Amino acid sequence: MSDARDPRDPAATFAAAGVERQLDNCTYCPKMCRHACPVAGASGHEPWTPQAKMGQLAQLRRGRAAWTPAQADPLWACTGCRQCTTYCEHDNEPGLVLFTGRAQAVARGAGHPELRGYGERFRRRDVRLAAELREQFPDAGPAPLGGIGFWPGCDSVDKGKGDVAAARAVLAAVDEDVTLIAASQVCAGYPLLAAGQPELFAAHARRVGEAVRDLDRVVINCSACLYTMRVQYPAAGVVVPEVVSLVEFLADRVDRLPRPKSRRAVYYHDPCYHARYAGVLEAPRTVLRRLAEVRELSWSGTDTECCGGGGLLPKTNPTTADAMARRRLGEVQAGGGGLVVTSCGTCSFMLRSNAPSGVEAMDLPRAIATLAEIDVEEVSTVASTGDEDDD
Amino acid sequence: MRGEVSERVRRELEGILGPRRVSSEAVDRDVYARDMWPRLLLARRAGDAPAHQPDLIVWPESVREVVAIVKVARAAQVPIVPYGGGSGVCGGVVPVRGGITVDTKRMTTIRSVSADELTCDVDAGLIGERFERELARRGYTFGHFPSSIYCSTVGGWLATRAAGQLSTKYGKVEDRVAGVTLVTGRGEVVETDGPTRALRGPGWTQLVVGSEGTLGIITSARLRVSPAPQLRIMRGYWMPDVATGIEAIRRVMQRGLRPAIVRLYDELDTMINAASHDEVGAPALDEDAFAPSPAPGAGPLPPWPSPDAAVEAGPLARLRALARGGVAGLRREAMGAALGRSRAFNAVLGVAAERVARAGCRMIIGLEGARIRTEVEAALTFAELDAVGGRDLGDEPGLRWLAHRYAVSYKMSPIFADGAFVDTMEVAAGWDRLDELYAAVRAAIGRHAVVMAHFSHAYADGCSIYFTFAGSGGAADDARGHERVYDAIWRDGMEAVARIGGTISHHHGVGLLKAPYMHAEHREAMTIYGALKQTFDPDGIMNPGKMGLDRHA
Amino acid sequence: MPESGRDVDAVTRALVDLVGRDHVTAPTPGATTPVWRVAPGSVVEIAGLVRAAPGLGVVVAPAGSGRRPPVHARPTVQTSMARLCHVLALDERSLTAHVQVGLTGVDLEAQLVPRGLSLGDYPPAVMRSTLGGIVAVRTHGKSSARTGFFEDNVLGVSAVLADGRTIHTRIAPRRATGPDLARALCGSEGAIGILTSLVLRLHRAPEARFATAYALPSVAAAVAAVQLALREEAAPSGVRIYDEAEARVHFAELDLALGDGEALLVAGTAGPTDLAACDRDLVSSAAIAEGGRLASPALAELWWRRIHGGAPTPAPTPTTQLMATPGRLVRVYGAIAAAAAEAGLALRAHVSRFDADGAVVFVTLVRGGAVLAETDPGAVAVVLAAEGAGAFPLGARSLRLDGYLAALRTAIDPDGVLSPEALT
């Protein structure tokens, strides 16, 4: 707690009275968000309810539990999806508080065993993906002054199977001159926040900020990148251009999208970081309605249910993360299957890799290209090393 | 469970469930040591470790696995405690003898909804809100809306005979269950469902429902569902006084009408309720209606050093401040003083309440269901309320209640955070002794804590009374001090119920909290419960130490 | 165990000491197994009887008026509850009556009617039984859509257990303090305890009653109409569907004007005038929606008089009664009709006692003008077909938890004093 006056200081944040109040509110609450925690829901684990996770953090904070990886384990059972906040009349932010708790755990040597050396692993992966991106798209360049840049996002580059190319094709289809940003970074740094590495995040954010600072506007498909650049960068003191989601960008130009001959039915999965952090709710429906019949899942909009991809859960608890994705698609499967569209590289990867038979999941650019019959140029995808962390 | 046994049992369970669904982690054992029983929160607040923890926690995914778990436990003579949402308020899941806690929440499938039979087969671990939403999507409702619906499970409801806010129409959960699948303490699966009423023999469903895990683990149930309501009509009413309000409800119910919601708030509850919604238009809350100072002989008022209190004068204005701030808005010492002098405080309220009584107390009433019949029932219902002198406040108070129907559950945290405690006592009796029961329990709790009440869950033959009380027993970390006051409230309250003749629990269940009063409740009939226990759980491994069974088993 | 005449006399003397000379009937001399009939006059006497039973070597069983004649394997004291026939308390504020089990429904109703109260809409056949008998033997059909399953109106019971202790379960309209222990006694046929009194829910006498009748294209359409009305939350006090043949027998005196395969739907509604009218209209609308047409009001009136005891029911006892859940009613009726046709039997049937669990199908099978007995092979074939379609014979016993029932009986009555032959 070097400087309690600095709101960006993680220790100060963690010590703040607001955190104390939130921990109390959760500890004594009769679990009013129990049903809305997808981690607790998919696992059935009571210690992973927001109430219990916050309660455990309170115990740690008060010295009633020791800072050990085992005692700090519940802090990692959160994707930061914020669904709990939909039901919180205390205005608590368990996700954000738990992430500050993670930083404390890491600082006290009680970090998650699966995230040892994560900073370095993150860096290596970012370097690798930046290289892959340049290789796939030789015409991609640095962010032009005063222009519009498309920020591809790490999971789309890594596992998107041509989703970046699809995004470019769609942007071209709406007659927009958007430069694919090929910087030294591909990820906006959300994983570092989720890993409890706020200092590394701040340094990364400064580098990304540098890379995009000449742009007039950054268009982003990845929901976590959108939130990170829009909210966390300014909080870390990094000045960024206007940040807009790809789907919002397209919604403003929806008339330019070709109308398909036939309209099939699609489900839309709202990424948490769009729906609950960035208020991106209507835009995807506006876009998809032009191309298809949009069916709502029972948990959608601000009540959307996390795919399991947030908060580094796929690393700290892959079984539960996958179970969350399957749970999310259960309703589609029960309804006879179909296409689920989302607008986030991470969400689409989680849903795609856990889709039961009869259910197909697509990221928005690919879905638009498919539904509107827009040609997407084939790109040579570099064989992934298999381990996304490069460690 | 001794370490050695524990290790063997653990290995066997891991063989059945795999290592990921068996845990003896300290973090898990700590969480599964409790539910939302406020007395447990007192110890937690003070930093005391749970007195009883499970040795192991398991997460089965099928009836078959539950059977295997019970067989392992039975062979090793190790206790089993079923665990749903952990939302109980009576300590029903506290593993007083350690053992294996069985979390049912990985069994969440809605297996079928039959449009012809109006039944639904559902797994016990499904959380209420998710169940109800899925039914709504398909055009049905189970009609069970407890304020714990966000965190309680279907199995938990059945295990405790829960009631939802709309129970006056749809019934309590025991009225809505056609059958259950239960893994008994013998490690066998029994199904009590099917059209049992066509068949001779005892009605097993009702002998299992409410057993709080002492006979077995409910793994799924066949529940009765209703078509989703086509119409909902909500109203607020002012009643001249509580007695008139009670009479109005009785007349409505005995005319064969079935409103979904009937809630009559006593004077303090009315006031707190109105104030917490910042409602100033209601006549009873006009500042002028109250004297600016406490009535003579009412005793000293607790100090309220908040800035608000300096502006607003009189006990009721202070109470409104208390409610508006959700108690948290007041300084800790001030509240401590109020709660520590609850007898004087309640006396003041009594006097103040009489003043309020001139303007009456509030009732929320609502009807829902099929369009035509609901309209007819609503007209008849409101006519009864008008006939006793009730005044229609329009639909706004009712709609607002509906919008904030679970809001009360959020008020718990600030009170605990501020070093006090809050709890509820839900009792019931026939109409013949309802007034008496209200007075006696209110007086009993009022000796120790600030108490208010509302009447809800009405029947043709009686009604339940829901008391809410807030108290304090010293500094926040003085768990023993708080427990002394807390225990005295329950002792006196339960004694009052036994004296007047009512039930000690209408829908929260028994658990540990009310176990000492089970004999007074059932007397010789506990023999039958004991015989059921011996039948279903001959080794006494199912949730031992609960429900006052030990002296009868 | 008393075997010799001397032992029988000793038991008789002991029973006389317990309940008085006038209330003991000694066994028929020379009977294989001695059976005493006693009529205790109080709960205390019943408790004394039960306590004495093991020492006397006898078992205690209720003297029911069931259809099966009692055949006892062991010396048995049959207890008649005829003297326990009083209303102990009438709570007009809570609308409950505390009544002794020997009272019949009809007798209780006679005391209630002058006070503007009623036990509910139960068929005369049910109401003629003692209240204890109605509750102790669980069968379907004791229900109405308006006032519910009879057992649901039992708010509490008092009973004597095998060790002579007495229990009382009435305390509040609902509670959450463990299992509903009264349910161990309801339907137990005397095996778990001897019921001595009941707390019953009462209803205010309806302000208005309506009856209506419709002709529908088929039994299936009539069933659909009833279910539609119930789904619209109509709560009729009585509903009945007659197939064409049954209607002709039951309403022989009237001109029905029913076409081939048509069905007759009659319904009675009761309650506050507006509500009773509403329910009638809901039934009518449902009937019309399913293709029905209004039938003669005289028909509805006649039916109404009959079920309220004002007119005799003409039809003989049906061959069999079957219960089916709502979703299976039509299928069950179809299976019965098909099986009857295949066996060359004439069929007539009516469906009645609708509630949330389903309804009862009253089946009459006729061969050569004579109504078949339930044991006739032709009837058995029809019943089997119905069961195949999901029906349950009325009065069948639940076998599901047999082992648990046996264990429960042992736990509560280790000497096997209470009705050892019940539910076996």
Tab-separated table of N, CA, C and O in Angstrom, chain A residues 11 14 21 25 30 39 50 149 151 200 210 258 305 314 319-320:
chain	number	residue	atom	x	y	z
A	11	ALA	N	-2.910	-2.306	-4.634
A	11	ALA	CA	-3.023	-2.534	-3.197
A	11	ALA	C	-4.005	-1.552	-2.576
A	11	ALA	O	-4.813	-1.903	-1.723
A	14	PHE	N	-7.465	-2.534	-3.414
A	14	PHE	CA	-7.877	-3.680	-2.621
A	14	PHE	C	-8.208	-3.269	-1.193
A	14	PHE	O	-9.078	-3.850	-0.551
A	21	ARG	N	-16.918	-2.833	1.916
A	21	ARG	CA	-18.382	-2.824	1.925
A	21	ARG	C	-18.925	-3.943	1.028
A	21	ARG	O	-19.842	-4.663	1.392
A	25	ASN	N	-21.261	-7.026	2.058
A	25	ASN	CA	-22.571	-7.223	1.437
A	25	ASN	C	-22.710	-8.628	0.871
A	25	ASN	O	-23.757	-9.261	0.989
A	30	PRO	N	-28.035	-13.552	1.230
A	30	PRO	CA	-28.568	-14.898	0.982
A	30	PRO	C	-28.453	-15.309	-0.491
A	30	PRO	O	-29.410	-15.802	-1.061
A	39	VAL	N	-20.310	-20.034	-13.441
A	39	VAL	CA	-19.266	-20.930	-12.943
A	39	VAL	C	-19.858	-21.843	-11.868
A	39	VAL	O	-19.703	-23.071	-11.903
A	50	PRO	N	-20.775	-16.390	-6.183
A	50	PRO	CA	-20.203	-15.075	-5.880
A	50	PRO	C	-20.162	-14.812	-4.373
A	50	PRO	O	-19.184	-14.285	-3.851
A	149	GLY	N	-8.929	1.821	-37.885
A	149	GLY	CA	-8.171	0.585	-37.845
A	149	GLY	C	-9.008	-0.552	-37.290
A	149	GLY	O	-9.898	-0.342	-36.461
A	151	TRP	N	-8.849	-3.854	-35.118
A	151	TRP	CA	-8.016	-4.578	-34.153
A	151	TRP	C	-8.518	-6.018	-34.124
A	151	TRP	O	-9.652	-6.265	-33.707
A	200	LEU	N	1.914	-5.470	-15.184
A	200	LEU	CA	2.226	-5.923	-16.534
A	200	LEU	C	1.169	-5.433	-17.515
A	200	LEU	O	1.470	-5.049	-18.645
A	210	GLU	N	0.316	3.231	-27.697
A	210	GLU	CA	1.294	3.838	-28.592
A	210	GLU	C	1.007	3.422	-30.034
A	210	GLU	O	1.004	4.243	-30.950
A	258	PRO	N	-25.452	-6.808	-48.146
A	258	PRO	CA	-26.361	-7.440	-49.126
A	258	PRO	C	-27.454	-8.247	-48.417
A	258	PRO	O	-27.221	-8.810	-47.351
A	305	GLU	N	-25.487	-15.375	-20.599
A	305	GLU	CA	-24.763	-16.336	-19.785
A	305	GLU	C	-23.407	-16.602	-20.415
A	305	GLU	O	-23.313	-16.864	-21.612
A	314	PRO	N	-10.508	-20.894	-18.770
A	314	PRO	CA	-10.058	-22.041	-19.566
A	314	PRO	C	-8.670	-22.521	-19.151
A	314	PRO	O	-8.294	-23.653	-19.446
A	319	THR	N	-12.137	-27.713	-17.252
A	319	THR	CA	-13.321	-28.596	-17.206
A	319	THR	C	-14.587	-27.774	-17.025
A	319	THR	O	-15.588	-27.981	-17.718
A	320	THR	N	-14.528	-26.853	-16.081
A	320	THR	CA	-15.710	-26.034	-15.826
A	320	THR	C	-15.967	-25.075	-16.975
A	320	THR	O	-17.119	-24.837	-17.354
